Amino acid sequence: MTLAARHYVGRFAPSPTGPLHAGSLVAALASWLDARAHAGRWLVRIEDVDRPRCIPGAAEQILRQLADCGLQPDAPPLWQSGRDGAYAEALAQLRLAGWAYPCGCSRRDVALLQTSTRQRFGELIYPGTCRDGLDGKSPRAMRLRTGHDGAAAIVDWCDRRLGPQQQNLATEVGDFVLQRADKLWAYQLAVVVDDAEQEISDVVRGEDLTDNTARQIHLQRLLGLPQPRYLHTPLVLGADGHKLSKQNQAETLDTQHPLAALTAAARTLGLPAIEATTTPDWLAAATRAWADRWLGTCPSGAVA
Ligand code: GLU
């Protein structure tokens, strides 16, 4: 099936922990352009599962900023805070199949169990202590068993921009959290359940999220859900060389001047300079430029 003939649904999934900034506009614009270039639909999902980190009014501000830039979703946004039942069902399914288990370890317990270097991104790799029972501890988080009896859990997948990817979940990630000790749902579970609910065919998002993809594909397989295609976009770096984020005080995007904001985002995406005086004209020209670059990308990540 050609890409154009596929039923394309894309999405932008911001966490309302602050307003849109120059970095998040890149992901929003790329997902919008990819959807329009495929004559597909574009949806927005407000990822407000981590309630303590959400800022009141931020979601509404993000939606307003997107609208200022001409990026209007084709359906009302889906809010993760209203989706507890769906996440609980997915967790029950994984538990029934023996993939999810309660863990009674605190962060301190996990730290004490570490065998020296088993760390990634500052997070400790859980060594699987509670896999076979709580040993008298009270249940805290729910975790996903990655691989059986030391067997590798290798996920191969292909990014449309970055090419072939591989991750051994058992050794590189470990049994990861599905529901936290404070009962909040983990991003990995929520994103997989909701990408399926919204029938997302193509995930286009920032490159900092690439590392999560293998976990998400693994969960899709265990839950019998379809696997979208993935394209991870370049990031906007701050003055300190790190990804621009709300955590390093990225400035709120000025969407009173949408063409300036869109032009900067397009530059990060490697699109050619676009001559236009109105936002709709700019977006139409950018869609053509995006289609020239990405419509011929085959699923193996090579450019046709
Ligand atoms: N909510 C995530 C974020 O704002 C994005 C999740 C995704 O696109 O999968 O970083």
Tab-separated table of C-alpha atoms and ligand atoms in Angstrom:
chain	number	residue	atom	x	y	z
A	1	MET	CA	0.000	0.000	0.000
A	2	THR	CA	1.374	3.450	-0.797
A	3	LEU	CA	1.690	5.869	2.090
A	4	ALA	CA	-0.771	8.273	0.520
A	5	ALA	CA	-3.368	5.504	0.318
A	6	ARG	CA	-3.026	4.618	3.999
A	7	HIS	CA	-5.498	6.036	6.433
A	8	TYR	CA	-3.212	8.621	7.969
A	9	VAL	CA	-3.826	9.986	11.474
A	10	GLY	CA	-1.141	12.055	13.188
A	11	ARG	CA	-1.028	13.749	16.558
A	12	PHE	CA	0.693	16.296	18.763
A	13	ALA	CA	0.735	15.269	22.411
A	14	PRO	CA	1.931	18.096	24.675
A	15	SER	CA	2.224	17.786	28.452
A	16	PRO	CA	0.606	20.901	29.963
A	17	THR	CA	3.538	21.631	32.248
A	18	GLY	CA	3.933	25.067	30.663
A	19	PRO	CA	3.098	26.991	27.503
A	20	LEU	CA	4.324	26.085	24.030
A	21	HIS	CA	7.973	27.044	23.437
A	22	ALA	CA	10.140	27.102	20.316
A	23	GLY	CA	11.082	23.421	20.783
A	24	SER	CA	7.556	22.109	21.182
A	25	LEU	CA	6.378	24.099	18.156
A	26	VAL	CA	8.865	22.104	16.036
A	27	ALA	CA	7.151	18.827	17.009
A	28	ALA	CA	3.696	20.343	16.560
A	29	LEU	CA	4.525	21.770	13.138
A	30	ALA	CA	6.250	18.592	11.905
A	31	SER	CA	3.326	16.383	12.914
A	32	TRP	CA	0.845	18.831	11.346
A	33	LEU	CA	2.829	19.062	8.088
A	34	ASP	CA	3.215	15.290	7.847
A	35	ALA	CA	-0.538	14.841	8.339
A	36	ARG	CA	-1.419	17.495	5.756
A	37	ALA	CA	1.197	16.180	3.273
A	38	HIS	CA	-0.490	12.771	3.529
A	39	ALA	CA	-3.976	14.319	3.250
A	40	GLY	CA	-4.542	12.853	6.700
A	41	ARG	CA	-6.098	13.953	9.982
A	42	TRP	CA	-4.232	15.729	12.771
A	43	LEU	CA	-5.240	15.323	16.404
A	44	VAL	CA	-4.099	16.819	19.687
A	45	ARG	CA	-3.831	14.933	22.965
A	46	ILE	CA	-3.270	16.718	26.247
A	47	GLU	CA	-0.917	14.485	28.230
A	48	ASP	CA	-1.934	15.507	31.729
A	49	VAL	CA	-1.351	12.162	33.475
A	50	ASP	CA	1.392	13.515	35.694
A	51	ARG	CA	-1.058	15.758	37.521
A	52	PRO	CA	1.334	17.285	40.070
A	53	ARG	CA	3.510	18.597	37.196
A	54	CYS	CA	0.622	20.113	35.227
A	55	ILE	CA	0.093	23.869	35.389
A	56	PRO	CA	-3.503	25.118	35.469
A	57	GLY	CA	-4.369	26.892	32.226
A	58	ALA	CA	-1.289	25.631	30.337
A	59	ALA	CA	-3.300	23.273	28.102
A	60	GLU	CA	-5.668	26.053	27.073
A	61	GLN	CA	-2.711	28.338	26.415
A	62	ILE	CA	-1.006	25.679	24.240
A	63	LEU	CA	-4.217	25.219	22.231
A	64	ARG	CA	-4.483	28.988	21.750
A	65	GLN	CA	-0.845	29.231	20.658
A	66	LEU	CA	-1.356	26.387	18.160
A	67	ALA	CA	-4.450	28.132	16.795
A	68	ASP	CA	-2.465	31.396	16.452
A	69	CYS	CA	-0.059	29.457	14.230
A	70	GLY	CA	-2.908	28.035	12.149
A	71	LEU	CA	-2.532	24.546	13.620
A	72	GLN	CA	-6.102	23.463	14.343
A	73	PRO	CA	-6.843	19.868	15.350
A	74	ASP	CA	-9.413	17.990	13.297
A	75	ALA	CA	-11.282	16.839	16.433
A	76	PRO	CA	-11.560	18.063	20.024
A	77	PRO	CA	-8.411	17.197	22.021
A	78	LEU	CA	-8.251	13.988	24.055
A	79	TRP	CA	-7.349	14.617	27.711
A	80	GLN	CA	-5.424	11.859	29.448
A	81	SER	CA	-6.858	12.865	32.832
A	82	GLY	CA	-10.187	11.432	31.680
A	83	ARG	CA	-8.741	8.079	30.625
A	84	ASP	CA	-8.050	6.258	33.922
A	85	GLY	CA	-10.499	3.456	33.047
A	86	ALA	CA	-8.774	2.665	29.744
A	87	TYR	CA	-5.336	2.561	31.373
A	88	ALA	CA	-6.650	0.337	34.185
A	89	GLU	CA	-8.091	-2.058	31.598
A	90	ALA	CA	-4.787	-2.282	29.736
A	91	LEU	CA	-2.946	-2.905	32.995
A	92	ALA	CA	-5.441	-5.643	33.946
A	93	GLN	CA	-4.888	-7.278	30.544
A	94	LEU	CA	-1.109	-7.252	31.045
A	95	ARG	CA	-1.478	-8.596	34.565
A	96	LEU	CA	-3.741	-11.417	33.476
A	97	ALA	CA	-1.204	-12.438	30.833
A	98	GLY	CA	1.556	-12.452	33.459
A	99	TRP	CA	3.443	-9.460	32.048
A	100	ALA	CA	2.678	-6.920	34.761
A	101	TYR	CA	3.487	-7.409	38.429
A	102	PRO	CA	3.338	-5.387	41.635
A	103	CYS	CA	6.647	-4.145	42.989
A	104	GLY	CA	7.213	-3.313	46.637
A	105	CYS	CA	10.618	-1.636	46.236
A	106	SER	CA	11.184	1.984	47.113
A	107	ARG	CA	13.690	4.096	45.140
A	108	ARG	CA	16.104	3.530	47.993
A	109	ASP	CA	15.681	-0.261	47.745
A	110	VAL	CA	16.397	-0.102	44.008
A	111	ALA	CA	19.457	2.080	44.607
A	112	LEU	CA	20.816	-0.372	47.172
A	113	LEU	CA	20.382	-3.266	44.747
A	114	GLN	CA	22.316	-1.675	41.923
A	115	THR	CA	25.306	-3.509	40.593
A	116	SER	CA	27.500	-0.439	39.981
A	117	THR	CA	26.990	1.047	36.499
A	118	ARG	CA	23.421	0.014	35.639
A	119	GLN	CA	22.069	3.512	35.135
A	120	ARG	CA	20.543	5.328	32.228
A	121	PHE	CA	19.442	8.938	32.044
A	122	GLY	CA	19.888	9.170	35.789
A	123	GLU	CA	17.311	6.422	36.323
A	124	LEU	CA	18.258	3.185	37.958
A	125	ILE	CA	17.615	-0.013	36.033
A	126	TYR	CA	15.317	-2.141	38.145
A	127	PRO	CA	16.877	-5.554	38.708
A	128	GLY	CA	13.547	-7.448	38.863
A	129	THR	CA	13.515	-8.138	42.624
A	130	CYS	CA	9.711	-8.450	42.924
A	131	ARG	CA	9.155	-10.396	39.709
A	132	ASP	CA	8.405	-13.587	41.566
A	133	GLY	CA	6.596	-12.122	44.562
A	134	LEU	CA	6.593	-9.294	47.034
A	135	ASP	CA	8.319	-11.265	49.792
A	136	GLY	CA	6.185	-9.601	52.466
A	137	LYS	CA	6.515	-6.048	51.097
A	138	SER	CA	3.439	-3.925	50.349
A	139	PRO	CA	2.749	-3.336	46.663
A	140	ARG	CA	3.816	0.108	45.391
A	141	ALA	CA	4.333	0.474	41.630
A	142	MET	CA	3.215	-1.889	38.852
A	143	ARG	CA	6.007	-2.945	36.505
A	144	LEU	CA	6.294	-4.684	33.171
A	145	ARG	CA	8.351	-7.844	32.974
A	146	THR	CA	10.850	-7.421	30.138
A	147	GLY	CA	11.852	-10.846	28.832
A	148	HIS	CA	11.648	-14.184	30.625
A	149	ASP	CA	14.422	-15.901	32.555
A	150	GLY	CA	17.196	-13.650	31.323
A	151	ALA	CA	16.134	-14.024	27.664
A	152	ALA	CA	16.744	-10.953	25.531
A	153	ALA	CA	13.759	-8.749	24.750
A	154	ILE	CA	15.044	-7.133	21.602
A	155	VAL	CA	12.846	-4.648	19.777
A	156	ASP	CA	13.843	-3.715	16.231
A	157	TRP	CA	12.101	-0.780	14.626
A	158	CYS	CA	12.751	1.810	11.983
A	159	ASP	CA	12.552	5.569	12.326
A	160	ARG	CA	11.606	7.432	9.148
A	161	ARG	CA	14.399	9.939	9.719
A	162	LEU	CA	16.947	8.159	11.901
A	163	GLY	CA	16.784	4.735	10.196
A	164	PRO	CA	16.985	1.284	11.846
A	165	GLN	CA	16.940	1.164	15.650
A	166	GLN	CA	17.354	-1.655	18.139
A	167	GLN	CA	17.000	-1.900	21.901
A	168	ASN	CA	17.271	-4.840	24.262
A	169	LEU	CA	14.650	-3.951	26.833
A	170	ALA	CA	15.798	-6.532	29.359
A	171	THR	CA	19.394	-5.307	29.542
A	172	GLU	CA	19.115	-1.647	28.514
A	173	VAL	CA	15.882	-0.637	30.224
A	174	GLY	CA	14.796	-3.323	32.696
A	175	ASP	CA	11.303	-3.928	34.070
A	176	PHE	CA	9.733	-0.508	33.662
A	177	VAL	CA	6.924	1.174	35.580
A	178	LEU	CA	3.348	1.125	34.258
A	179	GLN	CA	1.690	2.664	37.281
A	180	ARG	CA	3.639	4.618	39.861
A	181	ALA	CA	3.568	4.094	43.621
A	182	ASP	CA	1.403	7.246	43.878
A	183	LYS	CA	-1.041	5.485	41.487
A	184	LEU	CA	-0.383	7.892	38.633
A	185	TRP	CA	-0.148	6.218	35.230
A	186	ALA	CA	3.239	6.055	33.564
A	187	TYR	CA	3.720	7.885	30.251
A	188	GLN	CA	4.640	4.624	28.426
A	189	LEU	CA	1.324	2.931	29.165
A	190	ALA	CA	-0.863	5.999	28.627
A	191	VAL	CA	0.746	6.914	25.300
A	192	VAL	CA	0.323	3.401	23.883
A	193	VAL	CA	-3.314	3.079	24.953
A	194	ASP	CA	-4.152	6.528	23.589
A	195	ASP	CA	-2.267	6.225	20.292
A	196	ALA	CA	-4.443	3.144	19.685
A	197	GLU	CA	-7.629	4.904	20.869
A	198	GLN	CA	-6.995	7.803	18.487
A	199	GLU	CA	-6.019	5.350	15.689
A	200	ILE	CA	-2.692	7.095	15.207
A	201	SER	CA	-0.913	5.784	12.104
A	202	ASP	CA	2.132	8.072	12.390
A	203	VAL	CA	3.882	9.423	15.438
A	204	VAL	CA	5.989	12.496	14.649
A	205	ARG	CA	7.675	13.928	17.752
A	206	GLY	CA	10.977	15.238	19.125
A	207	GLU	CA	14.132	13.175	18.972
A	208	ASP	CA	14.484	13.193	22.761
A	209	LEU	CA	11.607	10.687	22.846
A	210	THR	CA	13.268	8.185	20.466
A	211	ASP	CA	14.515	6.066	23.343
A	212	ASN	CA	10.946	5.401	24.568
A	213	THR	CA	9.798	3.934	21.276
A	214	ALA	CA	11.015	0.370	21.826
A	215	ARG	CA	9.094	0.212	25.121
A	216	GLN	CA	5.998	1.528	23.408
A	217	ILE	CA	6.247	-0.962	20.525
A	218	HIS	CA	6.755	-3.777	23.037
A	219	LEU	CA	3.597	-2.733	24.915
A	220	GLN	CA	1.645	-2.471	21.636
A	221	ARG	CA	2.618	-6.049	20.831
A	222	LEU	CA	1.676	-7.367	24.273
A	223	LEU	CA	-1.679	-5.564	24.137
A	224	GLY	CA	-2.390	-6.617	20.542
A	225	LEU	CA	-2.472	-2.999	19.313
A	226	PRO	CA	-1.362	-1.751	15.881
A	227	GLN	CA	2.114	-0.231	15.572
A	228	PRO	CA	2.310	3.283	14.148
A	229	ARG	CA	5.255	4.472	12.078
A	230	TYR	CA	7.668	6.826	13.834
A	231	LEU	CA	9.556	9.937	12.795
A	232	HIS	CA	11.628	11.762	15.394
A	233	THR	CA	12.425	15.379	14.590
A	234	PRO	CA	15.570	17.433	15.338
A	235	LEU	CA	15.559	19.340	18.618
A	236	VAL	CA	15.992	23.021	19.340
A	237	LEU	CA	18.976	23.412	21.625
A	238	GLY	CA	19.219	26.107	24.282
A	239	ALA	CA	22.284	28.263	24.937
A	240	ASP	CA	23.606	25.512	27.261
A	241	GLY	CA	23.564	23.004	24.360
A	242	HIS	CA	20.751	21.002	25.954
A	243	LYS	CA	17.303	20.445	24.504
A	244	LEU	CA	15.136	23.503	24.946
A	245	SER	CA	12.509	22.551	27.508
A	246	LYS	CA	10.270	23.990	30.152
A	247	GLN	CA	12.802	22.675	32.661
A	248	ASN	CA	15.594	24.885	31.319
A	249	GLN	CA	13.372	27.954	31.189
A	250	ALA	CA	12.494	27.893	27.521
A	251	GLU	CA	10.722	31.126	26.760
A	252	THR	CA	7.012	31.105	26.047
A	253	LEU	CA	6.557	31.219	22.302
A	254	ASP	CA	5.376	34.552	20.978
A	255	THR	CA	2.535	33.504	18.699
A	256	GLN	CA	1.424	37.077	18.106
A	257	HIS	CA	3.970	36.849	15.283
A	258	PRO	CA	3.180	33.383	13.931
A	259	LEU	CA	5.257	33.672	10.763
A	260	ALA	CA	8.426	34.358	12.756
A	261	ALA	CA	7.725	31.411	15.073
A	262	LEU	CA	6.868	29.077	12.181
A	263	THR	CA	9.927	30.162	10.173
A	264	ALA	CA	12.245	29.345	13.075
A	265	ALA	CA	10.576	25.920	13.540
A	266	ALA	CA	10.857	25.190	9.801
A	267	ARG	CA	14.571	26.023	9.910
A	268	THR	CA	15.097	23.437	12.657
A	269	LEU	CA	13.248	20.920	10.466
A	270	GLY	CA	15.610	21.652	7.569
A	271	LEU	CA	12.886	23.027	5.312
A	272	PRO	CA	13.868	25.576	2.666
A	273	ALA	CA	13.036	29.239	3.302
A	274	ILE	CA	9.378	29.933	2.576
A	275	GLU	CA	8.156	33.187	1.060
A	276	ALA	CA	4.645	33.999	2.291
A	277	THR	CA	2.892	36.922	3.904
A	278	THR	CA	-0.029	35.113	5.549
A	279	THR	CA	-0.071	32.097	7.849
A	280	PRO	CA	-2.334	29.970	5.582
A	281	ASP	CA	-0.079	30.670	2.571
A	282	TRP	CA	3.006	29.889	4.617
A	283	LEU	CA	1.503	26.595	5.836
A	284	ALA	CA	0.438	25.582	2.316
A	285	ALA	CA	3.944	26.219	0.966
A	286	ALA	CA	5.537	24.436	3.929
A	287	THR	CA	3.274	21.425	3.345
A	288	ARG	CA	4.541	21.185	-0.248
A	289	ALA	CA	8.154	21.464	0.945
A	290	TRP	CA	7.536	18.792	3.587
A	291	ALA	CA	5.889	16.481	1.033
A	292	ASP	CA	8.915	16.853	-1.286
A	293	ARG	CA	11.211	15.810	1.540
A	294	TRP	CA	9.224	13.153	3.389
A	295	LEU	CA	6.491	11.684	1.231
A	296	GLY	CA	8.949	9.380	-0.502
A	297	THR	CA	10.313	8.019	2.772
A	298	CYS	CA	9.798	4.284	2.850
A	299	PRO	CA	9.143	2.513	6.184
A	300	SER	CA	12.718	1.218	6.321
A	301	GLY	CA	13.823	4.800	6.845
A	302	ALA	CA	15.591	5.099	3.487
A	303	VAL	CA	14.592	7.943	1.241
A	304	ALA	CA	13.072	6.683	-2.009
B	1	GLU	N1	3.811	14.446	26.240
B	1	GLU	C1	5.136	14.251	25.723
B	1	GLU	C2	5.914	15.548	25.843
B	1	GLU	O1	5.316	16.617	25.946
B	1	GLU	C3	5.142	13.832	24.276
B	1	GLU	C4	4.696	12.443	24.105
B	1	GLU	C5	4.745	11.888	22.712
B	1	GLU	O2	4.726	12.646	21.735
B	1	GLU	O3	4.758	10.665	22.617
B	1	GLU	O4	7.123	15.495	25.837
